[in-house]
PDB file of C-alpha atoms in Angstrom:
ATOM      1  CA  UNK W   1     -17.447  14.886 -48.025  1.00  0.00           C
ATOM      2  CA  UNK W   2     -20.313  16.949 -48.535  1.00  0.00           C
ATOM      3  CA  UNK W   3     -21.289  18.896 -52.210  1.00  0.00           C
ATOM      4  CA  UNK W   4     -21.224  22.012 -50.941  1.00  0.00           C
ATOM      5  CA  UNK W   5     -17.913  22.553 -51.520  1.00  0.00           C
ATOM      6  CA  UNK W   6     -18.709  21.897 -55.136  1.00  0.00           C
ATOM      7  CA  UNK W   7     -22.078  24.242 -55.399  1.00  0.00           C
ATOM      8  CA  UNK W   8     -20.535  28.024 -54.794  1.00  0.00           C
ATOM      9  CA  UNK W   9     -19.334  28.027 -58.692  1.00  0.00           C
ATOM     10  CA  UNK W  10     -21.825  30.132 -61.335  1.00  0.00           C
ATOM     11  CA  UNK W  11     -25.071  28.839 -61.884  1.00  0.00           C
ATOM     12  CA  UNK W  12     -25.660  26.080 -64.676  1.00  0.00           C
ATOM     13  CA  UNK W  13     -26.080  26.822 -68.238  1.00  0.00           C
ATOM     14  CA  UNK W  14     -26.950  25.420 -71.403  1.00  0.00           C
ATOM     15  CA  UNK W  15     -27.538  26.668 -74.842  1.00  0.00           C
ATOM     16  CA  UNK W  16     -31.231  26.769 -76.225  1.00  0.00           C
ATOM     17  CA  UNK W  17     -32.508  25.689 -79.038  1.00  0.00           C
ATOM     18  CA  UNK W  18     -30.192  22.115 -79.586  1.00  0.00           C
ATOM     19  CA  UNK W  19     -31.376  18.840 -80.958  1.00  0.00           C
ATOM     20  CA  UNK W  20     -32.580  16.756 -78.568  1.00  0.00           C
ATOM     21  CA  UNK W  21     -30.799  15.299 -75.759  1.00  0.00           C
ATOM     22  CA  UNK W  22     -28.031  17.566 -76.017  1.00  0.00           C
ATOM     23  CA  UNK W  23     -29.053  20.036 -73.249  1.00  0.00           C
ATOM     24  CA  UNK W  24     -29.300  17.341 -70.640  1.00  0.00           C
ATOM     25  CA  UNK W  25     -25.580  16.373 -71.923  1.00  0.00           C
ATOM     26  CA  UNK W  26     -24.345  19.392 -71.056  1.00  0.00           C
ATOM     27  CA  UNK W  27     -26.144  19.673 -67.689  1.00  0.00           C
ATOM     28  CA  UNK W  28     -24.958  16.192 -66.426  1.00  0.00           C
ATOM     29  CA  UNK W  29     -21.229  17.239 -68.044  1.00  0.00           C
ATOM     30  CA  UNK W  30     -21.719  19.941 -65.743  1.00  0.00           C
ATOM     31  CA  UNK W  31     -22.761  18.263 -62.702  1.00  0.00           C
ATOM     32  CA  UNK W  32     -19.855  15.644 -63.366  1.00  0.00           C
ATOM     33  CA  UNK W  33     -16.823  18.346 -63.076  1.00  0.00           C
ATOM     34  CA  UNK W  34     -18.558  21.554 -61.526  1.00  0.00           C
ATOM     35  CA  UNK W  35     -16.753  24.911 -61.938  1.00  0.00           C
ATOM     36  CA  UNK W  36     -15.567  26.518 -59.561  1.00  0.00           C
ATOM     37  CA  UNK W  37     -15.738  30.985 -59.059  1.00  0.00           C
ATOM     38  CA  UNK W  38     -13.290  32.861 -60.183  1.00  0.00           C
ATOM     39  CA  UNK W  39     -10.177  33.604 -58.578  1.00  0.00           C
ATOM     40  CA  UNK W  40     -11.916  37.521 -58.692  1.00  0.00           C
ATOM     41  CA  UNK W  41     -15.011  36.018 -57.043  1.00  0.00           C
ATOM     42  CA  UNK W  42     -12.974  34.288 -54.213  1.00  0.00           C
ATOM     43  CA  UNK W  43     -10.804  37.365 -53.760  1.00  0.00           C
ATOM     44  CA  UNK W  44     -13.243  39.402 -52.174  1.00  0.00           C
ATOM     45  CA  UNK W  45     -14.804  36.325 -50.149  1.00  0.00           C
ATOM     46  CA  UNK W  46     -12.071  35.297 -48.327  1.00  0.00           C
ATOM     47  CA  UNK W  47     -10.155  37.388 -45.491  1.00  0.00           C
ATOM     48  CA  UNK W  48      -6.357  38.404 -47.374  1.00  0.00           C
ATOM     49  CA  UNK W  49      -3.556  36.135 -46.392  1.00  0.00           C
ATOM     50  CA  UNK W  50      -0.650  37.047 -44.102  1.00  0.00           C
ATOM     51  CA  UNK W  51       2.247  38.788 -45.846  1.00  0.00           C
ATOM     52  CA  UNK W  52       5.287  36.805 -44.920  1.00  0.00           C
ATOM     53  CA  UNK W  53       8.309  39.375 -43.176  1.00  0.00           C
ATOM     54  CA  UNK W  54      11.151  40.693 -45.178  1.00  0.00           C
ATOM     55  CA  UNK W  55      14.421  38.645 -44.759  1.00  0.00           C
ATOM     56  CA  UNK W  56      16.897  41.065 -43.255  1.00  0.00           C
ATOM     57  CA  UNK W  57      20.174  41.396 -43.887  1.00  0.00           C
ATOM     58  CA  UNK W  58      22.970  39.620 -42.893  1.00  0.00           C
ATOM     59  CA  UNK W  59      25.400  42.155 -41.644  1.00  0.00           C
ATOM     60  CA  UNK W  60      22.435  43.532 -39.349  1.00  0.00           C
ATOM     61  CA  UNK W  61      22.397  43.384 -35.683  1.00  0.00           C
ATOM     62  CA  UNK W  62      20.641  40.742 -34.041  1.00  0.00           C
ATOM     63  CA  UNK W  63      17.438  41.208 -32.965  1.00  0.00           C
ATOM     64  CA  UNK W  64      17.924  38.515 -29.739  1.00  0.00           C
ATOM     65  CA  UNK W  65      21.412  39.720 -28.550  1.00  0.00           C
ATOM     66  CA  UNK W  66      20.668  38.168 -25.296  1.00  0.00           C
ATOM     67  CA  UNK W  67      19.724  34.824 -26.519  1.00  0.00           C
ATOM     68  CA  UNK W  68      22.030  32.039 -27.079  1.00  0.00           C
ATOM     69  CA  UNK W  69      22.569  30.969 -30.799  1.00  0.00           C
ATOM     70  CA  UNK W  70      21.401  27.389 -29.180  1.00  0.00           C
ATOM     71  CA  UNK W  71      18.372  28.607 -27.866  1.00  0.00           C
ATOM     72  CA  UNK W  72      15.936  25.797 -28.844  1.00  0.00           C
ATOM     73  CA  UNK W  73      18.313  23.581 -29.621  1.00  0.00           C
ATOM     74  CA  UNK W  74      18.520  19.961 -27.589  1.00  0.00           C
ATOM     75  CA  UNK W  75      22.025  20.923 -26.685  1.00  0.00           C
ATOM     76  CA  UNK W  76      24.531  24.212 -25.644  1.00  0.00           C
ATOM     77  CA  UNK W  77      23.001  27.379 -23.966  1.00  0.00           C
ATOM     78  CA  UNK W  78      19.474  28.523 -23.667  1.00  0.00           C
ATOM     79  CA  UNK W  79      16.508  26.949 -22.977  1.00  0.00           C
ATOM     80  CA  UNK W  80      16.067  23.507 -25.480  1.00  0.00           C
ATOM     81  CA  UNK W  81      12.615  22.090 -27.420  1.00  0.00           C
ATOM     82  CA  UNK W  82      11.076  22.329 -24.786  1.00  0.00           C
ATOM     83  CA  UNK W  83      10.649  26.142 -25.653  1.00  0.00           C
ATOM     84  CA  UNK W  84       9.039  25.118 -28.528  1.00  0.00           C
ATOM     85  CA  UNK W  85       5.231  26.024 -28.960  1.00  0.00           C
ATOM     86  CA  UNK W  86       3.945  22.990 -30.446  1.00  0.00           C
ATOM     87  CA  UNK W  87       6.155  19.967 -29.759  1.00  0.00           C
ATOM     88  CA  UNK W  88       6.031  17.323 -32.979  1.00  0.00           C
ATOM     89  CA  UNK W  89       6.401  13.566 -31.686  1.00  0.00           C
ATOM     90  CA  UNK W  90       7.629  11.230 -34.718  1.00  0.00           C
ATOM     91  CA  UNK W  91       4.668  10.049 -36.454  1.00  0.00           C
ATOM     92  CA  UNK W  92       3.827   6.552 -36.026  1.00  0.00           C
ATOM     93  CA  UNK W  93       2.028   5.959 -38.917  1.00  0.00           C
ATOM     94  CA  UNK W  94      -1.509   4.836 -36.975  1.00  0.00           C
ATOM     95  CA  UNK W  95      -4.836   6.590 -38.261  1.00  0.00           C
ATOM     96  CA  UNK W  96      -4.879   7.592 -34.635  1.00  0.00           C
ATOM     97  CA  UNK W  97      -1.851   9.155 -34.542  1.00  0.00           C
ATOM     98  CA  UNK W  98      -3.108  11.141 -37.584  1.00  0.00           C
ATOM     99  CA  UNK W  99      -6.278  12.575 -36.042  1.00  0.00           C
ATOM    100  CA  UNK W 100      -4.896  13.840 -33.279  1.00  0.00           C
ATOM    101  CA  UNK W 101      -1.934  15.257 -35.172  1.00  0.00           C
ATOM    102  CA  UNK W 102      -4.927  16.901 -37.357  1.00  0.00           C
ATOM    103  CA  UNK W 103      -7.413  17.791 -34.814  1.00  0.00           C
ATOM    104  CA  UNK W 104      -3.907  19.833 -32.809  1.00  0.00           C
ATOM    105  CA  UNK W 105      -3.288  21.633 -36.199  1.00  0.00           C
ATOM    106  CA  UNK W 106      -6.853  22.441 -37.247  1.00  0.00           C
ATOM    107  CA  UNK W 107      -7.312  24.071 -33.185  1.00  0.00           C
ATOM    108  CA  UNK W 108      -4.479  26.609 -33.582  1.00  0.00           C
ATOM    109  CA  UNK W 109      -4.861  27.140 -37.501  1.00  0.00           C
ATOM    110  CA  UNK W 110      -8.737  26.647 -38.184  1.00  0.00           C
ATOM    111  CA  UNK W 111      -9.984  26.586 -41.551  1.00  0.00           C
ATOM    112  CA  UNK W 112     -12.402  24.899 -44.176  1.00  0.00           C
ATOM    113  CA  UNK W 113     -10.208  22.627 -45.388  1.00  0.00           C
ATOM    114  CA  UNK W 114      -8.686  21.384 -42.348  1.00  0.00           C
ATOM    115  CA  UNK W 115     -12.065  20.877 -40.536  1.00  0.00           C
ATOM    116  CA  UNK W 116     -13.318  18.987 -43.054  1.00  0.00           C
ATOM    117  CA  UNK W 117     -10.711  16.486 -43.618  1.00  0.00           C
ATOM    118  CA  UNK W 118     -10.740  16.312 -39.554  1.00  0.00           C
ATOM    119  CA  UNK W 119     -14.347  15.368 -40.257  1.00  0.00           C
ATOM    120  CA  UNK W 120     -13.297  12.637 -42.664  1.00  0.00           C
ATOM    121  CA  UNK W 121     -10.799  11.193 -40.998  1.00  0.00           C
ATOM    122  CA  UNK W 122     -12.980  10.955 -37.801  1.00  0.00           C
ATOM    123  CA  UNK W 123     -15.519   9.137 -39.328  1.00  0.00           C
TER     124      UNK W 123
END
C-alpha cells in the first residue's frame, strides 16, 4: 500500500528550543502513527454521502400494486433472482474468487478504498 494515504494529515511539528535529541523523537513519533485531517478538513473534500429514504408507513399503499409479493423470490409469482441486478454466487473461499468478487463491486461502486485493496489483492 502506498504512503499517500498517510501524508494528507497537517504538516509535522515539533517544539523549539528542547534538549537534544528530543525533536527528532517527536518527528520519528510522528512519522510512526501520522495524523490524519480533521473530520472538518475531510468534510469539505469529499462529495456528501447519499441520504438513505424514509421508511414509510405500514398502513400505506403499496407502491408496486402490480407486482407479486414473490417478485424476486426463487419461488411463487413474478419474475425470480434472476431479476436481481447483481447476482451473488456462494463464495468459495479461493483468493480468486475474492478478486473478482472485489474487482465486480469496486466497477459499480468505485472508490479509494476499494481500488486500492483491488490493487492489493491483485498483486
Amino acid at each position: 500500500m502506498s504512503d499517500t494515504a498517510y501524508n494528507e494529515g497537517p504538516a509535522m511539528m515539533a517544539a523549539r528550543g528542547q534538549t537534544y535529541g528530543k525533536r527528532k523523537e517527536q518527528e520519528d513519533a510522528q512519522r510512526a502513527v501520522p495524523m490524519r485531517r480533521s473530520p472538518v478538513e475531510v468534510q469539505g473534500s469529499q462529495p456528501p454521502r447519499p441520504v438513505p429514504a424514509a421508511p414509510g408507513s405500514l398502513t400505506a399503499p403499496s407502491a408496486r400494486p402490480d407486482e407479486p409479493i414473490t417478485a424476486g423470490a426463487p419461488f411463487g409469482e413474478g419474475p425470480g433472482p434472476e431479476m436481481m441486478p447483481m447476482p451473488i454466487a456462494p463464495a468459495t473461499g479461493e483468493v480468486g474468487d475474492l478478486v473478482e468478487r472485489v474487482r465486480s463491486i469496486a466497477s459499480r461502486f468505485p472508490n479509494p478504498a476499494l481500488l486500492g485493496l483491488l490493487a492489493e489483492l491483485e498483486s
